[in-house]
Short mmCIF file of C-alpha atoms in Angstrom, two decimals:
data_model
loop_
_atom_site.label_atom_id
_atom_site.label_comp_id
_atom_site.label_asym_id
_atom_site.label_seq_id
_atom_site.Cartn_x
_atom_site.Cartn_y
_atom_site.Cartn_z
CA UNK V 330 100.47 -44.22 84.76
CA UNK V 331 100.86 -42.65 88.18
CA UNK V 332 102.59 -39.42 89.17
CA UNK V 333 102.30 -39.78 92.93
CA UNK V 334 106.02 -39.48 93.41
CA UNK V 335 106.18 -36.02 91.87
CA UNK V 336 107.00 -33.33 94.45
CA UNK V 337 104.35 -30.95 95.77
CA UNK V 338 104.84 -27.37 96.85
CA UNK V 339 104.54 -26.87 100.62
CA UNK V 340 101.51 -24.93 101.81
CA UNK V 341 103.67 -22.15 103.25
CA UNK V 342 105.14 -21.49 99.80
CA UNK V 343 101.87 -19.93 98.69
CA UNK V 344 101.41 -16.14 98.63
CA UNK V 345 99.42 -14.56 101.47
CA UNK V 346 95.84 -15.87 101.44
CA UNK V 347 92.89 -13.56 102.07
CA UNK V 348 89.20 -14.45 102.13
CA UNK V 349 86.29 -12.10 101.57
CA UNK V 350 82.57 -12.66 102.11
CA UNK V 351 80.68 -10.59 99.54
CA UNK V 352 77.01 -9.67 99.53
CA UNK V 353 74.94 -11.39 96.85
CA UNK V 354 73.87 -7.92 95.70
CA UNK V 355 77.36 -6.35 95.63
CA UNK V 356 78.74 -5.48 92.18
CA UNK V 357 81.77 -3.48 93.24
CA UNK V 358 83.95 -4.90 96.00
CA UNK V 359 85.47 -7.84 94.13
CA UNK V 360 86.75 -5.57 91.36
CA UNK V 361 88.07 -3.11 93.93
CA UNK V 362 89.90 -5.84 95.84
CA UNK V 363 91.56 -7.11 92.68
CA UNK V 364 92.85 -3.58 92.17
CA UNK V 365 93.86 -3.11 95.80
CA UNK V 366 95.79 -6.37 96.00
CA UNK V 367 98.21 -7.25 93.24
CA UNK V 368 99.47 -10.64 92.04
CA UNK V 369 101.46 -11.24 95.22
CA UNK V 370 98.27 -11.89 97.20
CA UNK V 371 95.77 -14.71 96.65
CA UNK V 372 92.10 -13.75 97.08
CA UNK V 373 89.18 -16.09 97.67
CA UNK V 374 85.57 -14.89 97.57
CA UNK V 375 82.38 -16.33 99.00
CA UNK V 376 78.89 -14.84 98.66
CA UNK V 377 76.19 -14.35 101.25
CA UNK V 378 72.45 -13.94 100.66
CA UNK V 379 71.34 -10.34 101.04
CA UNK V 380 68.05 -8.54 100.58
CA UNK V 381 67.19 -6.42 97.56
CA UNK V 382 65.84 -3.79 99.97
CA UNK V 383 68.30 -2.39 102.50
CA UNK V 384 66.62 -2.29 105.91
CA UNK V 385 67.76 -3.06 109.46
CA UNK V 386 65.81 -6.32 109.20
CA UNK V 387 67.38 -7.55 105.95
CA UNK V 388 70.83 -6.60 107.19
CA UNK V 389 70.38 -8.38 110.51
CA UNK V 390 69.11 -11.49 108.68
CA UNK V 391 72.59 -12.08 107.25
CA UNK V 392 73.70 -13.26 110.69
CA UNK V 393 72.00 -16.59 109.98
CA UNK V 394 74.04 -17.19 106.80
CA UNK V 395 77.40 -15.72 107.75
CA UNK V 396 78.91 -18.92 109.16
CA UNK V 397 77.78 -20.95 106.14
CA UNK V 398 79.29 -18.40 103.74
CA UNK V 399 82.60 -18.60 105.62
CA UNK V 400 82.50 -22.40 105.38
CA UNK V 401 82.29 -22.12 101.58
CA UNK V 402 85.77 -20.64 101.47
CA UNK V 403 88.33 -23.37 100.73
CA UNK V 404 88.35 -25.47 103.94
CA UNK V 405 92.07 -26.31 103.93
CA UNK V 406 93.30 -22.79 103.23
CA UNK V 407 94.93 -21.03 106.17
CA UNK V 408 93.86 -17.43 105.69
CA UNK V 409 95.86 -14.53 107.02
CA UNK V 410 92.57 -12.66 107.33
CA UNK V 411 88.94 -13.04 106.31
CA UNK V 412 86.77 -9.98 105.77
CA UNK V 413 83.01 -9.50 105.78
CA UNK V 414 82.17 -6.98 103.08
CA UNK V 415 79.26 -5.07 104.55
CA UNK V 416 79.46 -1.86 106.55
CA UNK V 417 75.80 -1.56 107.52
CA UNK V 418 75.43 -5.30 108.07
CA UNK V 419 78.29 -5.24 110.54
CA UNK V 420 76.65 -2.41 112.47
CA UNK V 421 73.42 -4.38 112.72
CA UNK V 422 74.91 -7.78 113.56
CA UNK V 423 77.71 -6.49 115.78
CA UNK V 424 81.46 -6.62 115.24
CA UNK V 425 82.08 -9.29 117.87
CA UNK V 426 79.34 -11.54 116.49
CA UNK V 427 80.69 -11.22 112.95
CA UNK V 428 84.15 -12.25 114.17
CA UNK V 429 82.72 -15.15 116.14
CA UNK V 430 80.75 -16.56 113.21
CA UNK V 431 83.57 -16.28 110.67
CA UNK V 432 86.38 -17.53 112.91
CA UNK V 433 84.23 -20.50 113.86
CA UNK V 434 83.81 -21.51 110.22
CA UNK V 435 87.09 -20.65 108.48
CA UNK V 436 90.73 -21.17 109.44
CA UNK V 437 91.98 -17.61 109.72
CA UNK V 438 94.42 -15.60 111.75
CA UNK V 439 92.11 -12.57 111.85
CA UNK V 440 88.61 -11.38 111.01
CA UNK V 441 87.60 -7.85 110.14
CA UNK V 442 84.88 -5.80 108.44
CA UNK V 443 84.52 -2.18 107.32
CA UNK V 444 83.47 -0.79 110.72
CA UNK V 445 86.45 -2.18 112.65
CA UNK V 446 88.65 -1.32 109.68
CA UNK V 447 87.43 2.29 109.66
CA UNK V 448 88.08 2.66 113.38
CA UNK V 449 91.59 1.25 112.92
CA UNK V 450 92.23 3.57 109.97
CA UNK V 451 91.04 6.59 111.95
CA UNK V 452 93.36 5.64 114.80
CA UNK V 453 96.29 5.27 112.41
CA UNK V 454 95.64 8.69 110.84
CA UNK V 455 94.71 10.50 114.06
CA UNK V 456 91.13 11.11 112.89
CA UNK V 457 88.43 11.85 115.47
CA UNK V 458 85.67 13.56 113.44
CA UNK V 459 84.49 12.50 110.00
CA UNK V 460 82.03 13.63 107.39
CA UNK V 461 79.94 10.54 106.66
CA UNK V 462 78.45 10.08 103.17
CA UNK V 463 76.06 7.15 102.83
CA UNK V 464 73.86 5.82 100.03
CA UNK V 465 71.24 4.55 102.48
CA UNK V 466 68.23 5.76 104.43
CA UNK V 467 68.80 7.27 107.87
CA UNK V 468 67.42 4.23 109.73
CA UNK V 469 70.32 2.19 108.31
CA UNK V 470 73.06 4.81 108.51
CA UNK V 471 72.21 5.97 112.03
CA UNK V 472 73.21 2.61 113.41
CA UNK V 473 76.67 2.85 111.82
CA UNK V 474 77.15 6.35 113.26
CA UNK V 475 76.21 5.07 116.72
CA UNK V 476 78.73 2.22 116.50
CA UNK V 477 81.44 4.62 115.35
CA UNK V 478 80.66 6.93 118.26
CA UNK V 479 81.10 4.00 120.64
CA UNK V 480 84.52 3.52 119.06
CA UNK V 481 85.51 7.13 119.61
CA UNK V 482 84.85 8.55 116.12
CA UNK V 483 82.26 11.31 115.79
CA UNK V 484 80.18 11.97 112.68
CA UNK V 485 79.08 15.64 112.95
CA UNK V 486 78.46 15.92 109.21
CA UNK V 487 76.16 13.35 107.60
CA UNK V 488 74.77 13.13 104.08
CA UNK V 489 72.88 10.47 102.19
CA UNK V 490 71.61 9.65 98.70
CA UNK V 491 68.56 8.09 100.43
CA UNK V 492 68.64 4.90 98.40
CA UNK V 493 66.52 2.03 99.71
CA UNK V 494 67.32 -0.66 97.12
CA UNK V 495 70.74 -2.24 96.66
CA UNK V 496 70.47 -2.32 92.86
CA UNK V 497 70.72 1.48 92.74
CA UNK V 498 73.83 1.84 94.90
CA UNK V 499 76.39 0.81 92.28
CA UNK V 500 74.67 3.16 89.85
CA UNK V 501 75.40 6.29 91.86
CA UNK V 502 77.91 7.92 89.55
CA UNK V 503 81.37 8.97 90.73
CA UNK V 504 80.52 12.49 89.55
CA UNK V 505 77.53 12.56 91.90
CA UNK V 506 79.66 11.28 94.77
CA UNK V 507 82.22 14.04 94.24
CA UNK V 508 79.55 16.76 94.12
CA UNK V 509 77.83 15.45 97.25
CA UNK V 510 81.13 15.12 99.11
CA UNK V 511 82.17 18.70 98.35
CA UNK V 512 78.84 20.02 99.57
CA UNK V 513 78.88 17.83 102.69
CA UNK V 514 82.29 18.93 104.00
CA UNK V 515 81.72 22.63 103.26
CA UNK V 516 80.79 23.53 106.88
CA UNK V 517 84.19 22.23 108.04
CA UNK V 518 85.12 20.95 111.48
CA UNK V 519 86.01 17.41 110.38
CA UNK V 520 89.29 15.56 109.93
CA UNK V 521 88.32 13.29 107.03
CA UNK V 522 85.57 12.11 104.70
CA UNK V 523 84.18 8.57 104.80
CA UNK V 524 82.32 7.10 101.82
CA UNK V 525 80.25 4.26 103.23
CA UNK V 526 79.13 1.03 101.51
CA UNK V 527 81.18 -1.65 99.76
CA UNK V 528 78.96 -1.41 96.67
CA UNK V 529 79.63 2.31 96.14
CA UNK V 530 81.93 3.09 93.18
CA UNK V 531 84.25 5.30 95.20
CA UNK V 532 87.75 3.84 94.92
CA UNK V 533 88.62 5.53 91.64
CA UNK V 534 87.88 9.05 92.93
CA UNK V 535 89.69 8.96 96.27
CA UNK V 536 92.87 10.68 95.05
CA UNK V 537 90.84 13.36 93.28
CA UNK V 538 88.70 13.98 96.35
CA UNK V 539 91.71 14.21 98.64
CA UNK V 540 93.14 16.91 96.39
CA UNK V 541 89.85 18.79 96.21
CA UNK V 542 89.08 18.59 99.94
CA UNK V 543 92.63 18.67 101.35
CA UNK V 544 91.86 15.88 103.83
CA UNK V 545 92.03 12.09 103.97
CA UNK V 546 89.24 10.32 102.12
CA UNK V 547 88.30 6.83 103.21
CA UNK V 548 85.91 4.33 101.67
CA UNK V 549 84.51 1.05 102.96
CA UNK V 550 86.53 -0.99 100.48
CA UNK V 551 89.75 0.95 100.99
CA UNK V 552 89.72 0.68 104.78
CA UNK V 553 88.74 -3.01 104.68
CA UNK V 554 91.56 -3.89 102.28
CA UNK V 555 94.05 -1.80 104.26
CA UNK V 556 93.06 -3.44 107.55
CA UNK V 557 93.28 -6.94 106.08
CA UNK V 558 96.69 -6.03 104.70
CA UNK V 559 97.82 -4.89 108.14
CA UNK V 560 96.43 -7.96 109.91
CA UNK V 561 97.76 -10.54 107.46
CA UNK V 562 101.01 -8.91 106.37
CA UNK V 563 99.73 -8.93 102.79
CA UNK V 564 100.99 -6.03 100.67
CA UNK V 565 98.64 -3.60 99.01
CA UNK V 566 99.20 -3.08 95.31
CA UNK V 567 101.39 -0.27 94.04
CA UNK V 568 99.28 2.76 93.26
CA UNK V 569 96.67 2.11 95.94
CA UNK V 570 94.89 5.46 96.31
CA UNK V 571 94.65 7.66 99.35
CA UNK V 572 96.76 8.82 102.27
CA UNK V 573 95.82 5.71 104.22
CA UNK V 574 97.90 3.56 101.88
CA UNK V 575 101.00 5.41 103.07
CA UNK V 576 100.49 4.44 106.72
#
C-alpha cells in the first residue's frame, strides 16, 4: 500500500530553524539553549572536535573541522541562523573566517558566535566597558580581550579561574562564579559584567547577579542565543534571564 498522495506540510510552515555547532567537550550550552528557546523554535545541534586542554593551538585547530561540522547539520534545512558555540575559539580563528566556513557549508541566513554576539549586545545596551570573568588561562583570554577592544569594548577589569582543562570548566560552581564576580567588579568603572565560555554554568545566576551588582550581566550563551534570536526573528523563551532579554 502506498501513501504518496497524502499531503505534506510546506517547508515554510515549520517553526524558525536554528543550528548550533557545539564543542565536543561542552556539557552546558545545549541545555542552556533548550531553556533559552521554547517550543516555538526548532534547534539542531552538531558537534566539533575540541581539545581536552584549552590552548591557543587547540582552539585554532578547530578551524579545520568547522566546515565539516556545519555540513552535518540537516542539509535541506534553511536555517535562520547558525551559531558557533565557542568564545575563545572564535577569537583564535577570527570572526570572518568562522562566518565563511559555516555559511559555505550550511544553508543559513546568518552566522554568529559569542564574540560578535557580545559586541552586538553591548551596542544594544550602550555598554563600552566590561568586567571580564573567564575560566581560562591568560594566554587564551587575552586574545578575546584584544578582539573586543578592536570592536570598541574595553575590558579594564579581568579575572580568571585559571583552568587549563575543559573538563573542569562545567564544574566551576555557580556559587564560586557569584563570589568571583562580586570581587571582580568591586573597583567599579565598568558598565556590565561578562561571564565568558559556553561551558560555564552561568545562565541560572544572571538575574541574581544583576540584582547584586546593579548592572547588566552577560554570558556567552545568553548573548549568543539573543543574537541568533535577533538575526533569525526567532523568539526567546518567556522568562529568559537578564536585562538583555528586554532589548
